[in-house]
mmCIF file of C-alpha atoms in Angstrom:
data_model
loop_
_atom_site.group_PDB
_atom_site.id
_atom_site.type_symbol
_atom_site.label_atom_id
_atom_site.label_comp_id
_atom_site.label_asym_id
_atom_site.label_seq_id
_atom_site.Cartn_x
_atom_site.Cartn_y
_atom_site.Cartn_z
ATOM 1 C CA UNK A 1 92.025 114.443 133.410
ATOM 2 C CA UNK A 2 95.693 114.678 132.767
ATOM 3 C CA UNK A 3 96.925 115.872 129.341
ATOM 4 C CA UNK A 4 98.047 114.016 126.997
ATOM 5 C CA UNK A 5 102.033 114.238 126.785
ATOM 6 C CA UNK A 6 103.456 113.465 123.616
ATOM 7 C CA UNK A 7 106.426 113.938 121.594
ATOM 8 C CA UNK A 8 107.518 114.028 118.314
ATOM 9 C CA UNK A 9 110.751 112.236 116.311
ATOM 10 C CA UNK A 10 111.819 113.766 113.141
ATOM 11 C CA UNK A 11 114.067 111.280 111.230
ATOM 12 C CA UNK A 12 116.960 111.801 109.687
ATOM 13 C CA UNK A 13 115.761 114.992 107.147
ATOM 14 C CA UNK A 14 119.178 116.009 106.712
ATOM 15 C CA UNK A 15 120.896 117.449 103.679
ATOM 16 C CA UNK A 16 123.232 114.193 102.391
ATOM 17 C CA UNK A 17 119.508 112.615 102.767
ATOM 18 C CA UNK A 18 117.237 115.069 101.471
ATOM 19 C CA UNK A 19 118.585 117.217 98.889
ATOM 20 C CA UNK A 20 117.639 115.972 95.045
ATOM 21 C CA UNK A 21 121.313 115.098 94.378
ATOM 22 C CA UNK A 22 122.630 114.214 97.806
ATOM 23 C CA UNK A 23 125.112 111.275 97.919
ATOM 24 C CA UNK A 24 122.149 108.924 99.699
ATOM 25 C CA UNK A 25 119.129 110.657 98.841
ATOM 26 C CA UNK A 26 116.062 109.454 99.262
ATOM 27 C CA UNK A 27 113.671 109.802 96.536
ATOM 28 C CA UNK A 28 110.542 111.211 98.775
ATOM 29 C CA UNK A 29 112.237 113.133 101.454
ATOM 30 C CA UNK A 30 112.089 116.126 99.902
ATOM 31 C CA UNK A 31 108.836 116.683 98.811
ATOM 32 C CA UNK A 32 107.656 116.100 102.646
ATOM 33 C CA UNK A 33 109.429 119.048 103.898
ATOM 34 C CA UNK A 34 106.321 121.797 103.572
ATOM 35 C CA UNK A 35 104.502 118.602 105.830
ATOM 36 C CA UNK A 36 107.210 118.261 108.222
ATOM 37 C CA UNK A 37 107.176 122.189 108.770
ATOM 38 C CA UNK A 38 103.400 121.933 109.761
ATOM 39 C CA UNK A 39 103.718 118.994 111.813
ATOM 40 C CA UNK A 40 106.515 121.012 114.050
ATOM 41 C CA UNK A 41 104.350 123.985 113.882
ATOM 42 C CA UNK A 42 101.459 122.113 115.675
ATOM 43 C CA UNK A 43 103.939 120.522 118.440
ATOM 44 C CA UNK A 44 105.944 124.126 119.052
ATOM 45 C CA UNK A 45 102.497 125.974 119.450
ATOM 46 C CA UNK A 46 101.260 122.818 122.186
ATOM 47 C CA UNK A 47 104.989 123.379 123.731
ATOM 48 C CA UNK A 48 105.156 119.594 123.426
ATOM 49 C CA UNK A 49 108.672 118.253 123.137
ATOM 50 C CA UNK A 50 110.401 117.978 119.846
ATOM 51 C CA UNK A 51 113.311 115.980 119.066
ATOM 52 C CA UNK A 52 115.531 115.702 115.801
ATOM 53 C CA UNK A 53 116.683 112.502 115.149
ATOM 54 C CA UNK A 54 119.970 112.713 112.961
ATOM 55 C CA UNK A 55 122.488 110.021 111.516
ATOM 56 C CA UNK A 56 126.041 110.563 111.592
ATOM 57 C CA UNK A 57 129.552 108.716 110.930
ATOM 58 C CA UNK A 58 133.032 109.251 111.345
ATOM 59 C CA UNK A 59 134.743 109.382 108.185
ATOM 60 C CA UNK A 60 137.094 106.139 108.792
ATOM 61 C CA UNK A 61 133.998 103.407 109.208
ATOM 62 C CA UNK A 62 134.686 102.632 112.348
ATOM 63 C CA UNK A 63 131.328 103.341 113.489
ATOM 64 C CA UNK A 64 129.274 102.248 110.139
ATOM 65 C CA UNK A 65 127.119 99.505 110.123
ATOM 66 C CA UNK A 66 129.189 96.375 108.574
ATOM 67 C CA UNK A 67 127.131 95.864 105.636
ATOM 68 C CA UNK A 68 127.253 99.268 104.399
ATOM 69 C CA UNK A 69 131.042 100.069 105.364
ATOM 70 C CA UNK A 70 133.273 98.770 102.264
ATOM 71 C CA UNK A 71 131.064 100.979 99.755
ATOM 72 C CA UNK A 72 131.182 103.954 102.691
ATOM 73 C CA UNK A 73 134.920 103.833 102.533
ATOM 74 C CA UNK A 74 135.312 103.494 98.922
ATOM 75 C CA UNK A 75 132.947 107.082 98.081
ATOM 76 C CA UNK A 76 133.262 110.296 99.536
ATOM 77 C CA UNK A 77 130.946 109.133 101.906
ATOM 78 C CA UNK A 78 127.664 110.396 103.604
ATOM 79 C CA UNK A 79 126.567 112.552 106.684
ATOM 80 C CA UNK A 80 129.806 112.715 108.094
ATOM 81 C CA UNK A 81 130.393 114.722 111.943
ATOM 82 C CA UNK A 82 130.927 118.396 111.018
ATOM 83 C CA UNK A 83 130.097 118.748 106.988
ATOM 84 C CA UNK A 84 127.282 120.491 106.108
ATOM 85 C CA UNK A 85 125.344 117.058 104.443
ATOM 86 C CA UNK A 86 124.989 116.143 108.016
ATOM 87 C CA UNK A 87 123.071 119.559 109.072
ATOM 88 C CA UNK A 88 119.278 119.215 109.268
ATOM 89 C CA UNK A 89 117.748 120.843 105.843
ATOM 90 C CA UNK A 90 117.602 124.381 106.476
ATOM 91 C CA UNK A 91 113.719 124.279 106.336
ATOM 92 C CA UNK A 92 113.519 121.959 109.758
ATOM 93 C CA UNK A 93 116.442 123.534 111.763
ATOM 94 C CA UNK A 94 115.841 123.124 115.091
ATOM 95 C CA UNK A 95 114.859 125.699 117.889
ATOM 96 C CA UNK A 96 115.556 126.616 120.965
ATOM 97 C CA UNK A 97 114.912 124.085 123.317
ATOM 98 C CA UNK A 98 114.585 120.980 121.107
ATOM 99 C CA UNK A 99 116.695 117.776 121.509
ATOM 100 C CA UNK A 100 119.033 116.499 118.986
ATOM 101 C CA UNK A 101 120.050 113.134 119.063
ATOM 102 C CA UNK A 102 122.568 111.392 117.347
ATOM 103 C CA UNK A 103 122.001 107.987 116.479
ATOM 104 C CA UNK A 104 124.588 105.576 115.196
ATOM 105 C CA UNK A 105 122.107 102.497 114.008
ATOM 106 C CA UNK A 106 118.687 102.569 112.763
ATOM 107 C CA UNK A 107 117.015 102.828 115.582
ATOM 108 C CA UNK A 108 116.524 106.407 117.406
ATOM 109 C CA UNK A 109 116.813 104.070 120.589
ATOM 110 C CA UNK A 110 119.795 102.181 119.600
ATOM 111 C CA UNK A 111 122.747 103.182 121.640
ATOM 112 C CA UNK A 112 121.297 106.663 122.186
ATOM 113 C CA UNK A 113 119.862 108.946 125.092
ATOM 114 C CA UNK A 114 116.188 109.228 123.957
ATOM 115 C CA UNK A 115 114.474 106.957 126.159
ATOM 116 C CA UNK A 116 116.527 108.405 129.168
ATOM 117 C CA UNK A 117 115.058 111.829 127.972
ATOM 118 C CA UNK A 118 111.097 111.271 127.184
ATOM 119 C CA UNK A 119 111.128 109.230 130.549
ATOM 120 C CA UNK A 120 112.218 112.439 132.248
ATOM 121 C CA UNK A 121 110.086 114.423 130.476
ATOM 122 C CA UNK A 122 106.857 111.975 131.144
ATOM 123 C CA UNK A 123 105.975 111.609 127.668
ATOM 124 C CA UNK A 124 103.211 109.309 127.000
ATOM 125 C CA UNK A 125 103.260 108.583 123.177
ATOM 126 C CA UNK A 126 105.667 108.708 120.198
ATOM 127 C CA UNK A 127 105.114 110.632 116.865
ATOM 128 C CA UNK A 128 106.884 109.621 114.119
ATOM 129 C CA UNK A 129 107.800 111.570 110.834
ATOM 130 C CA UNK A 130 110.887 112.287 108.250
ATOM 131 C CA UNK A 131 112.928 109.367 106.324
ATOM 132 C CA UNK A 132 112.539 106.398 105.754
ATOM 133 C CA UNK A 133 110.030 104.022 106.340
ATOM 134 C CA UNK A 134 111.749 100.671 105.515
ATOM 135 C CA UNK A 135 115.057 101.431 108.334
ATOM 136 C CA UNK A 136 114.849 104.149 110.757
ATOM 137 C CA UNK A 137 111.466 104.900 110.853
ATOM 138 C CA UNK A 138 110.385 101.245 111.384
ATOM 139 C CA UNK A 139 113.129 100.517 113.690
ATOM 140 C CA UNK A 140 112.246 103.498 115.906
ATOM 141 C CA UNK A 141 108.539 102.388 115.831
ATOM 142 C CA UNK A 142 109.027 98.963 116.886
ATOM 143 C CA UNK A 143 111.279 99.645 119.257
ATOM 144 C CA UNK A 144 109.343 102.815 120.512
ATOM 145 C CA UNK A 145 106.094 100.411 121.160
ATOM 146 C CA UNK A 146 108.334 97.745 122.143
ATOM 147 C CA UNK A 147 109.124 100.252 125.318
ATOM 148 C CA UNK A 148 105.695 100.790 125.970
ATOM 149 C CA UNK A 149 104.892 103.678 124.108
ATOM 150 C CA UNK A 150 102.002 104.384 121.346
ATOM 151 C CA UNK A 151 103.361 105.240 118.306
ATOM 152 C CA UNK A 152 102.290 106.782 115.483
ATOM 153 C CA UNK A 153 103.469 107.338 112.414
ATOM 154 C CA UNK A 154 102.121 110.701 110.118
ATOM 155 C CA UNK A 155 102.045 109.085 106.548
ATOM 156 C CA UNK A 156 102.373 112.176 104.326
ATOM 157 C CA UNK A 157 105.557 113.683 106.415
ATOM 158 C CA UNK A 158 107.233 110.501 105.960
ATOM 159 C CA UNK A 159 109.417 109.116 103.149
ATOM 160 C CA UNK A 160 110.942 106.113 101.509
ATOM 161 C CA UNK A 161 112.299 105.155 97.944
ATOM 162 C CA UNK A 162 108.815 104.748 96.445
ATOM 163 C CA UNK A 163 105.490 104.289 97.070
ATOM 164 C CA UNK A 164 105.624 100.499 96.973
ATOM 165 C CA UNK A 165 108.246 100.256 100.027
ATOM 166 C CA UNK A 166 106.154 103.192 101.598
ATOM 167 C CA UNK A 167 102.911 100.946 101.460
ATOM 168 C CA UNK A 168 104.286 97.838 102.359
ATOM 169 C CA UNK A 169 106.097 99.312 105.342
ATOM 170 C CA UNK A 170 102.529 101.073 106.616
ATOM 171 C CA UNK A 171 100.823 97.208 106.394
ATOM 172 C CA UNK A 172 103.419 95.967 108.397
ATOM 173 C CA UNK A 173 103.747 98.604 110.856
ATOM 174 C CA UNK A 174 99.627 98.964 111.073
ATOM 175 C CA UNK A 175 99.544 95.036 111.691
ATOM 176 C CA UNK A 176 101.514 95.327 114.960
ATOM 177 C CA UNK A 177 99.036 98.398 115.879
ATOM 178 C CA UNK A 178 101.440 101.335 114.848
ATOM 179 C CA UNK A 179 98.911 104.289 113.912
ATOM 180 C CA UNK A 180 99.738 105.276 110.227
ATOM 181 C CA UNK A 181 97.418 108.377 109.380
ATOM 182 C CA UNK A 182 97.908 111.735 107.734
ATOM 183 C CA UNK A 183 98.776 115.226 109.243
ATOM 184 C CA UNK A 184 95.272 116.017 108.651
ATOM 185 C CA UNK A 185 93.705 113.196 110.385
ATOM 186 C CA UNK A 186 96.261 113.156 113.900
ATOM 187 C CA UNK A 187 95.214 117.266 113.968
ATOM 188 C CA UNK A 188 92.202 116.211 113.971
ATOM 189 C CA UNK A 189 92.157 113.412 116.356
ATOM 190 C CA UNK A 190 94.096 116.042 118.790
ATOM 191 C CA UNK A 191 91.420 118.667 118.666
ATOM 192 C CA UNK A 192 93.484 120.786 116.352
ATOM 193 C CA UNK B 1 142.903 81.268 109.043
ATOM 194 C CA UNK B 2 140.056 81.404 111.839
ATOM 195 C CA UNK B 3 137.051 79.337 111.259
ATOM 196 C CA UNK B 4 134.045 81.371 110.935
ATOM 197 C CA UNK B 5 131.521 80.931 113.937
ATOM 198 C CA UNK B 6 128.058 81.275 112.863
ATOM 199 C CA UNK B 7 124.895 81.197 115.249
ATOM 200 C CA UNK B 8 121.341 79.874 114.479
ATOM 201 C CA UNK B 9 118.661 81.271 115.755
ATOM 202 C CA UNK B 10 115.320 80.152 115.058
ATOM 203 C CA UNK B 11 112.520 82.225 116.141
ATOM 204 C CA UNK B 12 109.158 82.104 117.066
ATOM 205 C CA UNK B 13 108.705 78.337 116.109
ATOM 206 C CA UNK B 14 106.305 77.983 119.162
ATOM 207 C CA UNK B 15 102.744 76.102 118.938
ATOM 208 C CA UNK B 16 100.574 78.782 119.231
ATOM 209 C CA UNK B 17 102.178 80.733 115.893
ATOM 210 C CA UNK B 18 103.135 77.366 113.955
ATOM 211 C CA UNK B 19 99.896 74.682 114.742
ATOM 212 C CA UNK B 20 97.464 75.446 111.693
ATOM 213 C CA UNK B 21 94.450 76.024 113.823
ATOM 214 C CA UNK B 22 96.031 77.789 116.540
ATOM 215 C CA UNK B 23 94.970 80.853 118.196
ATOM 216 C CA UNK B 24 98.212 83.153 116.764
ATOM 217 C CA UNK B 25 98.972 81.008 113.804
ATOM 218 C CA UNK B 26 101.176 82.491 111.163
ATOM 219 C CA UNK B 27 100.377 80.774 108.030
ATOM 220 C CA UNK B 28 103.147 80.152 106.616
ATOM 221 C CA UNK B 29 104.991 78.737 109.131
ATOM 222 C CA UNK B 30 104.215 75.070 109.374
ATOM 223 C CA UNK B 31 105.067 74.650 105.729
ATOM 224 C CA UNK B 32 108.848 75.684 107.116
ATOM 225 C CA UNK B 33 109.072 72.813 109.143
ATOM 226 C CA UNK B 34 111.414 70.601 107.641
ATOM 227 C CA UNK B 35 113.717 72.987 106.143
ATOM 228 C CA UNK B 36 114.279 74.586 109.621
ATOM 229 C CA UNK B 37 115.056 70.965 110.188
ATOM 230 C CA UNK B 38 117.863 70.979 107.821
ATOM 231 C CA UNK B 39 118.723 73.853 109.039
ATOM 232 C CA UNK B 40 119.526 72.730 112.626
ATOM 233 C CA UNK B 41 121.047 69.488 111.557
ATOM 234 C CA UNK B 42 123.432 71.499 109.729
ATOM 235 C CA UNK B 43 124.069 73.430 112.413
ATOM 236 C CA UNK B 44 124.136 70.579 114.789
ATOM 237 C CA UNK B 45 126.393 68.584 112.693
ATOM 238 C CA UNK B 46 129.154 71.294 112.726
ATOM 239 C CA UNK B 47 129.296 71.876 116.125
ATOM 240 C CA UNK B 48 127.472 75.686 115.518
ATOM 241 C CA UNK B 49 125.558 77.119 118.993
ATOM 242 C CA UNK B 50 121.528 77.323 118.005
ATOM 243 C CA UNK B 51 119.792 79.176 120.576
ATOM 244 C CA UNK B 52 116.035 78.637 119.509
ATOM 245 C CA UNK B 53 114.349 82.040 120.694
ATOM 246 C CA UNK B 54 110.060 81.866 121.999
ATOM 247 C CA UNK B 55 107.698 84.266 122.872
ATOM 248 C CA UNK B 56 105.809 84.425 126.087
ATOM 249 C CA UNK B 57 103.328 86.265 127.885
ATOM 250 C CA UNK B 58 102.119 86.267 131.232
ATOM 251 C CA UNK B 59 98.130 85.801 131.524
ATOM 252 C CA UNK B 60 97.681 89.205 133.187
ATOM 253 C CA UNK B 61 98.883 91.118 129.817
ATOM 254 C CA UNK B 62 101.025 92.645 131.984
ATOM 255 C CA UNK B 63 104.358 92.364 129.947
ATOM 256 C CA UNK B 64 102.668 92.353 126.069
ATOM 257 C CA UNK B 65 102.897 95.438 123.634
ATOM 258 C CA UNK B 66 100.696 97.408 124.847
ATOM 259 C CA UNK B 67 98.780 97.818 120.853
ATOM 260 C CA UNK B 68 97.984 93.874 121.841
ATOM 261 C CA UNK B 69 96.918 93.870 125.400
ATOM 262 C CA UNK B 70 93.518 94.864 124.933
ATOM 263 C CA UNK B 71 92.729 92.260 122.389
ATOM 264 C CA UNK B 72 94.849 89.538 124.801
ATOM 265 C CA UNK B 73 93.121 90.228 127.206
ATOM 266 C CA UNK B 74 89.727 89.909 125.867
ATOM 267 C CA UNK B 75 90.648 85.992 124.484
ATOM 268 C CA UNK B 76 92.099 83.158 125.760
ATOM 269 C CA UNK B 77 95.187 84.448 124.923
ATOM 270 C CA UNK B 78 98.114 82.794 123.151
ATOM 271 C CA UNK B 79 102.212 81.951 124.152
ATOM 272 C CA UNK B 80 101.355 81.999 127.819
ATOM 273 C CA UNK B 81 104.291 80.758 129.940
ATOM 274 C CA UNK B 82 103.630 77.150 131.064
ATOM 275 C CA UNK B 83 101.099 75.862 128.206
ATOM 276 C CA UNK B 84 101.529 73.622 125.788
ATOM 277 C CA UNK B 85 100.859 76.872 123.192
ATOM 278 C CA UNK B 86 104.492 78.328 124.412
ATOM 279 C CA UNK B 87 106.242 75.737 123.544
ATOM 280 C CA UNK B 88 108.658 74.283 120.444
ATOM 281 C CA UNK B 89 106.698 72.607 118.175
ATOM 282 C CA UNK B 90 107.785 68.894 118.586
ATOM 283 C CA UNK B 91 109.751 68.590 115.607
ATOM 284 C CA UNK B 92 112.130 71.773 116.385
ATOM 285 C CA UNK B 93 112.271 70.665 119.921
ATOM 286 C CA UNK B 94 115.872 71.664 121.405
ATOM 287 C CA UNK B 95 118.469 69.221 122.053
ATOM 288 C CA UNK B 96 121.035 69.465 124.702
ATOM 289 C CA UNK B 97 123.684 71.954 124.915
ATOM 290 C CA UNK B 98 121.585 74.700 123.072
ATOM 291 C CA UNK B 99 120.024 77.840 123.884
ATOM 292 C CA UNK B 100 116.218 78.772 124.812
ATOM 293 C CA UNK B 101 116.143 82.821 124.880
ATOM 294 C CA UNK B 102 112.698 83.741 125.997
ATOM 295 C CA UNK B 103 112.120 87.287 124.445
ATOM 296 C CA UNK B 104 109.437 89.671 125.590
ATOM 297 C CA UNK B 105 109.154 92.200 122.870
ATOM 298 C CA UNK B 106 109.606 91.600 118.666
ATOM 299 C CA UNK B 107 113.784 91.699 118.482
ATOM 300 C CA UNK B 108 115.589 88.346 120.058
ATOM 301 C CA UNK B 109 117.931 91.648 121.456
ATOM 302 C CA UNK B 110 115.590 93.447 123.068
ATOM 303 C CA UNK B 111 114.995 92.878 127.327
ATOM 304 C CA UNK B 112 117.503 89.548 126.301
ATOM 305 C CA UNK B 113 120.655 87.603 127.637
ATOM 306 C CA UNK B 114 121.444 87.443 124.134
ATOM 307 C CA UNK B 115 123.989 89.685 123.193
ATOM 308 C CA UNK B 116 125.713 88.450 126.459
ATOM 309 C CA UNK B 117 125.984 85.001 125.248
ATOM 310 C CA UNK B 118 126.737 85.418 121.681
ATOM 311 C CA UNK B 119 129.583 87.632 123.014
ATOM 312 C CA UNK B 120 130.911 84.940 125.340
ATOM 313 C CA UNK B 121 130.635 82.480 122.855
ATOM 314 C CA UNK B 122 132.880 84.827 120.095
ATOM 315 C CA UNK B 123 129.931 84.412 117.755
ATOM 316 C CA UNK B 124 130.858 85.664 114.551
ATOM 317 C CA UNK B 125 127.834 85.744 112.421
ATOM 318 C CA UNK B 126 124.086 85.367 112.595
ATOM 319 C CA UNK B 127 121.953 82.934 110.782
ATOM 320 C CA UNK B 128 118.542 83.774 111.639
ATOM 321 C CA UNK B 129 115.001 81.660 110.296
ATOM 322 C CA UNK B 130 111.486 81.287 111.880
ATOM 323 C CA UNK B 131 108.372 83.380 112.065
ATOM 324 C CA UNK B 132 107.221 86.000 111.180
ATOM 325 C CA UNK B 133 109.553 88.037 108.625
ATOM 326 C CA UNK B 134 107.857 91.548 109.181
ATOM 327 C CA UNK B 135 108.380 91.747 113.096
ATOM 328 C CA UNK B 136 110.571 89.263 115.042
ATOM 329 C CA UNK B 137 112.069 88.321 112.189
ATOM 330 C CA UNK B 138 113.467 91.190 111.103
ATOM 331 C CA UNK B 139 113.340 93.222 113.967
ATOM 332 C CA UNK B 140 116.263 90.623 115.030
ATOM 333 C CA UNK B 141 118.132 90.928 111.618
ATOM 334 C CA UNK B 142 118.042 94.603 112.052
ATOM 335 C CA UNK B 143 119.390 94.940 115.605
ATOM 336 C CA UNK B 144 121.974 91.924 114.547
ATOM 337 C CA UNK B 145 122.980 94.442 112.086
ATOM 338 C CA UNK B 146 122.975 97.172 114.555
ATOM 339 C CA UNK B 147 125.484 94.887 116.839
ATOM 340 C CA UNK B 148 127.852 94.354 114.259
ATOM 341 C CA UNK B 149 126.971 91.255 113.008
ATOM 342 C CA UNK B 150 126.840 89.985 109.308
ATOM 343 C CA UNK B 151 123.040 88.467 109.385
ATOM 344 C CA UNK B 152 121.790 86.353 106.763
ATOM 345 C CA UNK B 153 118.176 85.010 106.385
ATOM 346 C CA UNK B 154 117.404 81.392 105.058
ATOM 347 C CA UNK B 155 114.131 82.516 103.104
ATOM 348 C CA UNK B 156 112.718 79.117 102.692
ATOM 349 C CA UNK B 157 113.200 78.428 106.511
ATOM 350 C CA UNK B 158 111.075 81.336 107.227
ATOM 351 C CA UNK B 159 107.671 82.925 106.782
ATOM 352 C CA UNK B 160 104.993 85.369 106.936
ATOM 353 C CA UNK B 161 101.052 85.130 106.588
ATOM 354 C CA UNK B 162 101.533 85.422 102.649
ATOM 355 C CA UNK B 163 104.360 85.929 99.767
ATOM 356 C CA UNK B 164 103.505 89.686 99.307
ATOM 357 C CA UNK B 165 104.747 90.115 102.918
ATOM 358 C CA UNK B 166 107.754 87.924 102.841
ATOM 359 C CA UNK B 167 108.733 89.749 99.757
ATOM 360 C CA UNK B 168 108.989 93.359 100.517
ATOM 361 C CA UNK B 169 110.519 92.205 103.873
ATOM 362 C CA UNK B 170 112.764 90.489 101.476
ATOM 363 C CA UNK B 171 113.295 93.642 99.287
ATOM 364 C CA UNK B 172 113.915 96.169 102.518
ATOM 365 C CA UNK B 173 116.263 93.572 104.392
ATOM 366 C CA UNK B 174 118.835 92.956 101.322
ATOM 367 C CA UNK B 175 118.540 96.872 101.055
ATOM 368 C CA UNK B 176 120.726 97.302 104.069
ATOM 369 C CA UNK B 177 122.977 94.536 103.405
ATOM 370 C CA UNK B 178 121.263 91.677 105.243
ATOM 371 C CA UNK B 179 121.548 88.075 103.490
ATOM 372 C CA UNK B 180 118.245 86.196 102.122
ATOM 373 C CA UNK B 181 119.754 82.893 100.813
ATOM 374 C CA UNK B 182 117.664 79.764 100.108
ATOM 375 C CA UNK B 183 119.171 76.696 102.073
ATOM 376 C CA UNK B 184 120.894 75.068 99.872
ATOM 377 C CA UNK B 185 122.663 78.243 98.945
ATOM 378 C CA UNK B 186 123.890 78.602 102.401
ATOM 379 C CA UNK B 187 124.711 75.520 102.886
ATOM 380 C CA UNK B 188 126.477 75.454 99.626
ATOM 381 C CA UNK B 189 128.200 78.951 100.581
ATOM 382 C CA UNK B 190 129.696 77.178 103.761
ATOM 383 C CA UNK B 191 131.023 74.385 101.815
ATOM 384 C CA UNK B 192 128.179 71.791 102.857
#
């Protein structure tokens, strides 16, 4: 029997996204932290890869998406290269020997390395957690099964506005056969 | 002043998905028959490209999301290249001079020719309509997005299998600065 190989996409749980009075906060991130923590925990103690999935943008636009750039360039802007709102929340830094991957879109596969690095590494499904469920988290699921992996997505260490966009985004991403189940439940189902 | 250079694309509007008692059938989708009509005529009229993006699956599952092939496999199947179920429901059928962009996962961009063409063709904007909103749908507006194009969605040109459905899609889509316009407002907007 061959082992099960699967790695695990935290999204986007940095500062100018997670602290209460960020510039683009979003409303559940926080709280999800303690979560998060656990759900690392269990991957660093199986030594199954980790990745941090972070957004960043130059501070002139150029590399914003077009809808969002007029309002970008007209604040102090958000999770720009080098300030501290684009670190990772001091709670979820990253450790030695975890991937961190800059991606410019939605999508952790959009225009980044990741698939070059989980097909090196032979991973065999996708784990999904961090913010939020309506843009990256459902772009990198549907484009994560849409390369051929399983994905799942761990419902209380993911975020979104409120509860309403949370539950309409778990229908949706259920009805295309993306797993949406608690930390509890996927410990479970992995012989925690 | 350049004139603007919209594309159409019209998704999904395949037999098997539209046809009320067909084996994939959305259920909204027959019901946006005409106005994708209008849609295309507009387009049409104005000299606009449409490329008119399908589905299809070979019979072996061998090229379907792998969260479907199980259940594919164990029916007769549905979109299968060469039947009558694949193709553009007679009304939408494509004229001459326009596009047929077969796509093999939820996103028109994904595994396509797309982006090449659009490119070549100095496409400007995206006007996208079809079924369903929660996956190709949007899936398309979102890597659209992710390209650099504006994207707007004609919302009674397109559907879902209920309102609820088409309405948070709705809510998430304008969220990120993608368009949901009724018809006549586009068409209006353009200068009808």
């Amino acid at each position: 029997m061959t082992a099960m190989k699967p790695a695990l996409l935290v999204v986007d749980m940095q500062n100018d996204f997670v602290l209460p009075d960020a510039p683009a906060a979003v409303k559940g991130a926080a709280a999800t932290i303690p979560r998060i923590k656990a759900v690392l925990d269990r991957f660093r103690r199986s030594g199954w890869p980790v990745f941090h999935v972070v957004r960043e943008y130059r501070a002139d636009g150029s590399d914003i998406e077009i809808s969002r750039r007029d309002a970008f360039l007209a604040g102090p802007g958000y999770v720009i290269s080098g300030t501290t709102g684009a670190e990772i929340v001091r709670a979820l830094s990253p450790e030695s020997g975890e991937y961190r991957i800059v991606k410019p879109r939605f999508s952790a596969f959009f225009g980044t390395e990741l698939e070059l690095i989980l097909r090196r590494l032979a991973v065999d499904r996708l784990v999904l957690c961090g913010t939020q469920y309506p843009n990256c988290i459902r772009a990198t699921a549907y484009d994560g099964l849409s390369h051929g992996y399983p994905v799942l997505v761990i419902t209380d260490a993911t975020s979104a506005s409120d509860d309403q966009v949370a539950e309409a985004n778990i229908r949706d991403l259920r009805n295309v056969g993306i797993r949406c189940v608690s930390f509890e439940e996927f410990d479970r189902s992995i012989g925690g």
